[in-house]
XYZ file of C-alpha atoms in Angstrom:
473
model
C 1.466 -23.070 -85.120
C -1.941 -21.401 -84.785
C -0.381 -18.013 -83.939
C 1.737 -18.339 -87.089
C -1.375 -18.890 -89.200
C -3.070 -15.843 -87.647
C 0.014 -13.732 -88.277
C 0.090 -14.729 -91.942
C -3.604 -13.983 -92.315
C -3.040 -10.569 -90.737
C -0.197 -9.885 -93.163
C -2.404 -10.840 -96.100
C -5.233 -8.573 -94.993
C -2.909 -5.581 -94.656
C -0.889 -6.143 -97.840
C -1.847 -3.867 -100.786
C -0.674 -6.576 -103.170
C -3.155 -9.156 -101.901
C -6.168 -7.214 -100.701
C -8.301 -7.902 -103.809
C -9.793 -11.220 -104.933
C -7.678 -13.300 -107.367
C -9.822 -12.461 -110.414
C -9.007 -8.743 -110.016
C -5.290 -9.425 -110.406
C -5.948 -11.272 -113.632
C -8.174 -8.431 -114.866
C -5.588 -5.798 -113.958
C -2.858 -7.750 -115.706
C -4.942 -8.105 -118.862
C -5.585 -4.362 -118.786
C -1.868 -3.646 -118.530
C -1.096 -5.996 -121.402
C -3.733 -4.589 -123.768
C -3.594 -0.845 -123.047
C -1.839 1.158 -125.785
C 0.191 4.212 -124.825
C 0.146 5.798 -128.294
C -2.195 8.697 -128.902
C -4.904 8.737 -131.543
C -4.745 10.870 -134.696
C -7.377 12.769 -136.681
C -6.397 14.070 -140.135
C -8.785 16.717 -141.508
C -8.712 18.253 -144.969
C -10.646 21.376 -145.908
C -10.467 21.290 -149.702
C -9.016 24.413 -151.278
C -8.207 26.261 -148.023
C -5.424 28.568 -149.159
C -2.612 29.352 -146.732
C -3.705 32.987 -146.248
C -7.495 32.602 -146.034
C -7.426 33.500 -142.338
C -5.970 36.945 -143.036
C -9.105 38.724 -144.277
C -11.585 36.934 -141.987
C -11.938 36.724 -138.218
C -11.056 33.127 -137.304
C -11.075 32.868 -133.492
C -11.082 29.067 -133.433
C -8.197 28.751 -135.880
C -6.328 31.360 -133.847
C -6.984 29.454 -130.610
C -5.808 26.248 -132.242
C -2.554 27.969 -133.224
C -2.091 29.182 -129.636
C -2.697 25.680 -128.300
C -0.581 23.986 -130.941
C 1.339 24.514 -134.173
C 0.790 26.724 -137.206
C 2.864 26.386 -140.368
C 3.545 29.336 -142.619
C 2.170 27.139 -145.414
C 2.415 23.687 -146.959
C 3.491 23.128 -150.558
C 1.147 20.593 -152.166
C 2.184 18.070 -154.765
C 1.875 18.964 -158.431
C -0.686 18.542 -160.042
C -2.407 20.762 -157.439
C -5.876 19.222 -157.656
C -8.007 17.178 -155.275
C -7.485 13.438 -155.772
C -3.765 13.501 -156.628
C -2.914 15.837 -153.756
C -4.980 13.926 -151.198
C -3.379 10.659 -152.204
C 0.000 12.294 -151.632
C -1.179 13.077 -148.085
C -2.125 9.438 -147.567
C 1.032 7.898 -149.063
C 3.799 10.495 -148.791
C 4.588 9.958 -152.466
C 4.915 12.400 -155.322
C 2.156 12.051 -157.891
C 4.399 10.521 -160.559
C 5.212 7.805 -158.011
C 1.736 6.946 -156.707
C 0.037 7.226 -160.104
C -3.193 9.078 -159.245
C -2.316 11.692 -161.837
C -5.669 13.478 -162.205
C -9.144 13.802 -160.708
C -10.381 11.886 -163.732
C -9.786 8.317 -164.780
C -9.369 7.903 -168.531
C -8.652 5.294 -171.170
C -6.682 6.622 -174.126
C -7.703 3.726 -176.359
C -11.471 3.776 -175.848
C -11.629 7.550 -175.182
C -13.604 6.776 -172.001
C -13.401 9.309 -169.151
C -14.849 9.157 -165.656
C -15.517 12.313 -163.680
C -14.193 12.813 -160.144
C -16.946 10.962 -158.271
C -17.033 7.818 -160.420
C -13.238 7.678 -160.480
C -13.408 7.036 -156.723
C -14.689 3.511 -157.465
C -12.028 2.485 -160.010
C -9.857 0.314 -157.772
C -7.091 -0.126 -160.325
C -6.626 3.650 -160.554
C -5.888 4.004 -156.827
C -4.343 0.602 -156.141
C -1.218 1.228 -158.165
C 1.552 0.122 -155.822
C 1.326 2.758 -153.070
C -0.564 1.906 -149.877
C -2.503 4.656 -148.087
C -1.846 5.058 -144.385
C -5.173 3.397 -143.452
C -4.029 0.050 -144.846
C -0.553 0.298 -143.343
C -2.020 1.133 -139.933
C -4.485 -1.768 -140.093
C -1.756 -4.215 -141.083
C 0.197 -3.166 -137.997
C -2.695 -3.736 -135.605
C -4.351 -0.320 -135.494
C -7.989 0.522 -136.185
C -8.515 3.079 -138.957
C -11.466 4.932 -140.453
C -12.175 7.445 -143.196
C -15.128 9.695 -143.937
C -15.469 11.155 -147.454
C -11.686 11.369 -147.933
C -10.600 10.860 -151.569
C -9.545 7.246 -152.036
C -11.844 5.906 -149.301
C -13.990 3.839 -151.674
C -11.120 1.922 -153.253
C -9.671 -1.494 -152.396
C -5.898 -1.819 -151.969
C -4.273 -5.236 -152.331
C -7.621 -6.777 -151.427
C -8.119 -4.584 -148.353
C -10.248 -1.506 -147.635
C -10.225 0.932 -144.768
C -12.475 -1.060 -142.434
C -14.539 1.774 -140.977
C -15.597 4.108 -143.735
C -18.263 6.359 -145.156
C -18.149 7.235 -148.852
C -19.926 10.429 -149.830
C -23.214 10.034 -151.720
C -23.307 10.685 -155.466
C -25.091 14.024 -155.115
C -23.879 15.569 -151.902
C -24.124 19.116 -150.587
C -20.554 19.779 -149.535
C -21.506 23.164 -148.076
C -24.187 22.029 -145.589
C -23.004 22.952 -142.087
C -25.590 20.686 -140.449
C -24.201 17.711 -142.388
C -20.699 18.693 -141.330
C -21.699 18.499 -137.663
C -23.403 15.138 -138.094
C -20.219 13.791 -139.660
C -18.136 15.206 -136.813
C -20.464 13.619 -134.249
C -19.979 10.278 -135.986
C -16.193 10.527 -136.159
C -15.625 11.856 -132.618
C -18.509 10.301 -130.681
C -18.806 6.962 -132.448
C -15.577 6.100 -134.217
C -13.041 7.485 -131.755
C -14.990 7.339 -128.472
C -17.151 4.237 -128.830
C -15.263 2.128 -131.393
C -11.858 3.262 -130.102
C -10.324 3.861 -133.528
C -6.687 4.952 -133.652
C -6.693 6.967 -136.886
C -9.401 8.698 -138.935
C -9.215 10.896 -142.034
C -12.075 13.383 -142.453
C -12.764 15.431 -145.601
C -14.756 18.625 -146.196
C -15.388 19.915 -149.739
C -15.148 23.592 -148.832
C -13.966 26.311 -149.239
C -12.981 24.875 -152.638
C -16.481 25.153 -154.121
C -16.913 28.745 -152.957
C -13.518 29.615 -154.422
C -14.389 28.064 -157.794
C -17.848 29.574 -158.028
C -17.200 33.058 -156.694
C -13.438 33.518 -156.713
C -10.885 33.462 -153.873
C -11.396 37.151 -153.079
C -15.197 37.024 -152.926
C -17.501 37.643 -149.922
C -18.883 34.119 -150.433
C -15.438 32.594 -149.942
C -14.888 34.680 -146.806
C -18.208 33.529 -145.385
C -17.275 29.925 -146.041
C -14.010 30.422 -144.142
C -16.109 31.618 -141.201
C -18.083 28.369 -141.471
C -14.849 26.393 -141.476
C -13.726 28.266 -138.374
C -16.988 27.511 -136.559
C -16.569 23.881 -137.521
C -13.066 23.717 -136.055
C -14.484 25.095 -132.813
C -17.215 22.443 -132.889
C -14.655 19.682 -133.494
C -12.535 20.724 -130.528
C -15.593 21.054 -128.282
C -16.713 17.525 -129.186
C -13.241 16.163 -128.522
C -13.272 17.724 -125.070
C -16.838 16.543 -124.409
C -15.803 12.931 -125.043
C -12.662 13.166 -122.937
C -10.266 12.824 -125.856
C -8.320 16.093 -125.571
C -5.271 14.512 -123.945
C -5.334 11.416 -126.176
C -6.048 12.775 -129.662
C -3.702 14.644 -131.992
C -5.348 16.715 -134.749
C -3.789 17.729 -138.078
C -5.843 20.120 -140.219
C -4.625 20.990 -143.696
C -5.728 21.282 -147.348
C -4.897 19.797 -150.717
C -4.166 23.077 -152.519
C -5.020 26.772 -152.663
C -6.966 28.833 -155.188
C -6.185 31.523 -157.764
C -8.351 34.039 -159.603
C -9.018 33.137 -163.234
C -8.142 35.988 -165.607
C -10.768 36.880 -168.177
C -11.943 39.899 -170.111
C -10.967 41.948 -173.126
C -7.357 42.470 -172.077
C -6.691 38.758 -171.503
C -5.629 36.533 -174.365
C -7.182 33.213 -173.430
C -5.480 29.930 -174.304
C -7.653 28.187 -176.922
C -5.826 25.379 -178.705
C -8.171 25.321 -181.704
C -7.080 28.867 -182.577
C -3.359 28.103 -182.594
C -1.922 28.074 -186.161
C -0.589 24.691 -187.219
C -2.423 22.777 -184.486
C -5.268 20.417 -185.415
C -7.351 18.053 -183.284
C -7.205 15.674 -186.264
C -3.654 14.938 -185.136
C -4.785 14.002 -181.614
C -5.766 10.498 -180.529
C -6.756 11.493 -176.964
C -7.011 14.780 -175.068
C -7.749 15.868 -171.508
C -8.503 19.591 -171.680
C -10.837 22.253 -170.273
C -10.395 21.121 -166.646
C -8.026 23.835 -165.490
C -4.507 25.064 -166.161
C -3.077 21.662 -167.169
C -3.812 19.821 -170.397
C -2.715 16.407 -171.636
C -2.426 15.252 -175.229
C -1.762 11.923 -176.889
C -0.938 12.610 -180.566
C -1.685 10.008 -183.199
C 1.176 7.801 -184.289
C 3.829 9.840 -186.083
C 2.265 13.193 -185.123
C 3.973 13.907 -181.793
C 6.677 16.197 -183.162
C 4.225 18.103 -185.355
C 1.853 18.743 -182.440
C 4.696 19.650 -180.127
C 6.230 22.170 -182.542
C 2.856 23.764 -183.302
C 2.129 24.383 -179.610
C 5.623 25.247 -178.386
C 5.868 29.021 -177.986
C 2.325 29.530 -179.313
C 1.082 31.524 -176.310
C 3.068 33.669 -173.852
C 1.354 32.019 -170.867
C 1.402 28.399 -172.039
C 4.288 26.035 -171.294
C 4.471 22.974 -173.530
C 6.500 19.921 -172.541
C 7.167 16.471 -173.778
C 6.495 14.609 -170.571
C 10.155 13.729 -170.048
C 10.928 17.484 -170.229
C 8.584 18.501 -167.394
C 10.758 20.206 -164.738
C 12.085 17.590 -162.311
C 11.006 19.670 -159.293
C 7.342 19.038 -160.251
C 7.744 15.237 -160.082
C 5.210 14.871 -162.885
C 6.923 13.098 -165.738
C 7.886 9.518 -164.962
C 4.577 7.687 -164.646
C 3.369 5.625 -167.642
C -0.174 6.963 -167.237
C 0.991 10.435 -168.230
C 0.418 11.190 -171.941
C 3.443 12.299 -173.982
C 2.577 16.017 -174.116
C 1.829 18.056 -170.972
C 0.532 21.632 -171.164
C 0.847 23.912 -168.123
C -0.602 27.426 -168.044
C 0.621 30.338 -165.968
C -1.423 31.342 -162.890
C -4.800 32.758 -163.876
C -4.966 31.030 -167.269
C -6.971 27.964 -168.330
C -6.038 25.510 -171.091
C -9.090 25.386 -173.381
C -9.644 23.033 -176.320
C -12.199 24.020 -178.973
C -13.911 26.778 -176.995
C -13.629 28.290 -173.489
C -15.830 25.889 -171.522
C -14.395 26.445 -168.040
C -16.387 29.236 -166.378
C -14.805 29.103 -162.928
C -13.948 32.414 -161.322
C -11.268 30.683 -159.284
C -9.184 27.622 -160.079
C -6.187 25.550 -159.004
C -3.861 23.015 -160.612
C -1.153 25.612 -161.216
C 2.560 25.253 -160.499
C 2.979 24.419 -156.824
C 5.641 27.121 -156.446
C 2.943 29.744 -156.973
C 1.899 31.176 -153.606
C -1.807 30.941 -154.470
C -1.438 27.145 -154.539
C -0.002 26.859 -151.017
C -2.205 25.228 -148.371
C -2.768 26.009 -144.695
C -1.682 23.764 -141.797
C -2.587 23.552 -138.115
C -1.870 20.832 -135.557
C -2.750 20.438 -131.901
C -2.682 17.643 -129.357
C -0.677 15.940 -126.636
C 2.350 15.351 -128.886
C 2.579 18.853 -130.374
C 4.258 21.948 -129.049
C 2.149 24.949 -128.077
C 2.005 28.387 -129.680
C 4.690 27.597 -132.247
C 5.001 28.948 -135.791
C 6.980 26.604 -138.052
C 8.617 27.023 -141.425
C 6.972 25.789 -144.644
C 7.318 22.158 -145.660
C 6.076 19.869 -148.432
C 2.874 17.849 -148.409
C 4.841 14.598 -148.788
C 6.262 15.278 -145.309
C 2.862 14.945 -143.620
C 2.847 11.158 -144.136
C 6.021 10.315 -142.162
C 4.817 12.691 -139.432
C 1.528 10.778 -139.153
C 3.309 7.414 -139.114
C 5.566 8.682 -136.338
C 2.597 9.875 -134.284
C 0.843 6.526 -134.724
C 3.972 4.516 -133.987
C 3.809 2.545 -137.238
C 6.485 1.704 -139.779
C 5.923 3.766 -142.947
C 5.852 2.395 -146.473
C 8.401 3.660 -149.002
C 7.715 7.387 -149.354
C 9.204 10.662 -150.579
C 8.764 12.608 -147.342
C 11.130 13.414 -144.487
C 10.311 13.370 -140.777
C 13.155 15.830 -140.218
C 11.020 18.456 -141.979
C 8.278 18.289 -139.337
C 9.631 16.716 -136.142
C 10.586 20.114 -134.671
C 6.860 20.805 -134.166
C 6.651 17.873 -131.746
C 7.300 17.958 -128.021
C 10.533 16.311 -126.904
C 9.785 12.910 -125.403
C 10.607 13.987 -121.867
C 7.993 16.775 -122.109
C 5.045 14.809 -123.456
C 4.056 13.850 -119.910
C 2.585 10.791 -118.310
C 3.036 7.377 -119.830
C 3.787 8.844 -123.271
C 7.334 9.797 -122.256
C 8.702 6.300 -122.868
C 5.769 4.081 -123.840
C 7.743 0.880 -124.194
C 9.492 1.311 -120.847
C 6.288 2.213 -119.016
C 4.381 -0.697 -120.515
C 7.150 -3.097 -119.515
C 7.158 -1.685 -115.994
C 3.406 -2.146 -115.665
C 3.654 -5.715 -116.915
C 6.383 -6.507 -114.391
C 4.311 -5.006 -111.577
C 1.250 -6.943 -112.661
C 3.163 -10.227 -112.888
C 4.775 -9.593 -109.516
C 1.364 -9.023 -107.951
C -0.002 -12.271 -109.349
C 3.130 -14.188 -108.341
C 3.040 -12.717 -104.839
C -0.577 -13.676 -104.420
C 0.055 -17.274 -105.519
C 3.031 -17.582 -103.146
C 0.941 -16.308 -100.239
C -1.877 -18.704 -101.065
C 0.663 -21.521 -101.050
C 2.058 -20.404 -97.685
C -1.413 -20.114 -96.153
C -2.455 -23.535 -97.420
C 0.742 -25.143 -96.193
C 0.500 -23.433 -92.795
C -3.137 -24.401 -92.403
C -2.352 -28.049 -93.160
C 0.477 -27.964 -90.646
C -1.882 -26.506 -88.031
C -4.395 -29.298 -88.611
C -1.597 -31.865 -88.491
C -0.356 -30.477 -85.146
C -3.854 -30.612 -83.603
C -4.327 -34.164 -84.768
């Protein structure tokens, strides 16, 4: 019996399944059970980056990203083409009339109270209106999410916030390149690398500010695009430095474009106070002077009078009762929308008493206008390389992100079919990402087999040893 014991011990020592101590099998099995095969996702928005801003500026990093991944001809943002509404469409995949963030400003038509863009970020009831942003959906399905400066980050949704977040300070320099790099270091080095987050949204306030202040065709805007390009290079370098290149998908896009505001002696500006038959005495609440879209709540019994006075009053002003707003704009069915909506043609601003808007560039125009289209780039282990794709709508970004993260989307207005052709077929994604469920199951089976084999061998050894002792006795 002694030779049998020695033979078994020799088999154990040479077996790859049993060469390690028992605790290593347990550790390996736990690793197999907890390792996720999905890739991470970083969503970046450069506010106001028009679809063609890379045409009059050298953008080597954007060009390299397109070679390594996907470039879309353009993305059509949701209408109203302004910051908060459009970003919330990114996060929810819903048209603005469906998610209810209808303007950058929160307002109360009864008290006449208005909150500017920054303070509106903290009005939970404005954002939490039935549509859940992707952060909350991801967290509820077991993922770890974060957001830095993205519109909507400060709000609470159904009692839940994005758990890792940084809300921009009240007075923040959105153009400071040093601050941009510090934020990138935090997102890539800390949130993704150290905290192992699965999804992060990251917001930059340019080149929107440069476009407003100096115009979309200005040298200042072109210089800001160069800064954006440098920043994209810095982001990709940091991703590589932290070993995330093969595990992190990146989507870079914008909320809207920018158009030159028309002014001067030959331009007939839209000033409501100068329109015959119109009087602010007939208005209970107004939201004007913030761009090409105006909103009016007439006093009781005055709606038809106000509507008839404004209808056809200016060749570049379109006046709608809210139910008459063209269906393609998806900007008529929400109860927050006042009964009269004014939409100016590209280049024109809707002014109230006097022309107060001094921007050289603006947005908010019809989303069919090419100046309102946004840029789009994507790169990462799940995207094809060096592919130019057809235009799609901003609502389609949400189902794409849910697909990449492997989560079930909320009700949305987007379509994965509009974007899935930019993804690698499953058999080409390589490694364990080809069939994550199958590979995970295989690893679990192997791990369980190893543990089972070890326990069986221990039992055999113990039994044989006892038999040896029994024989000697």
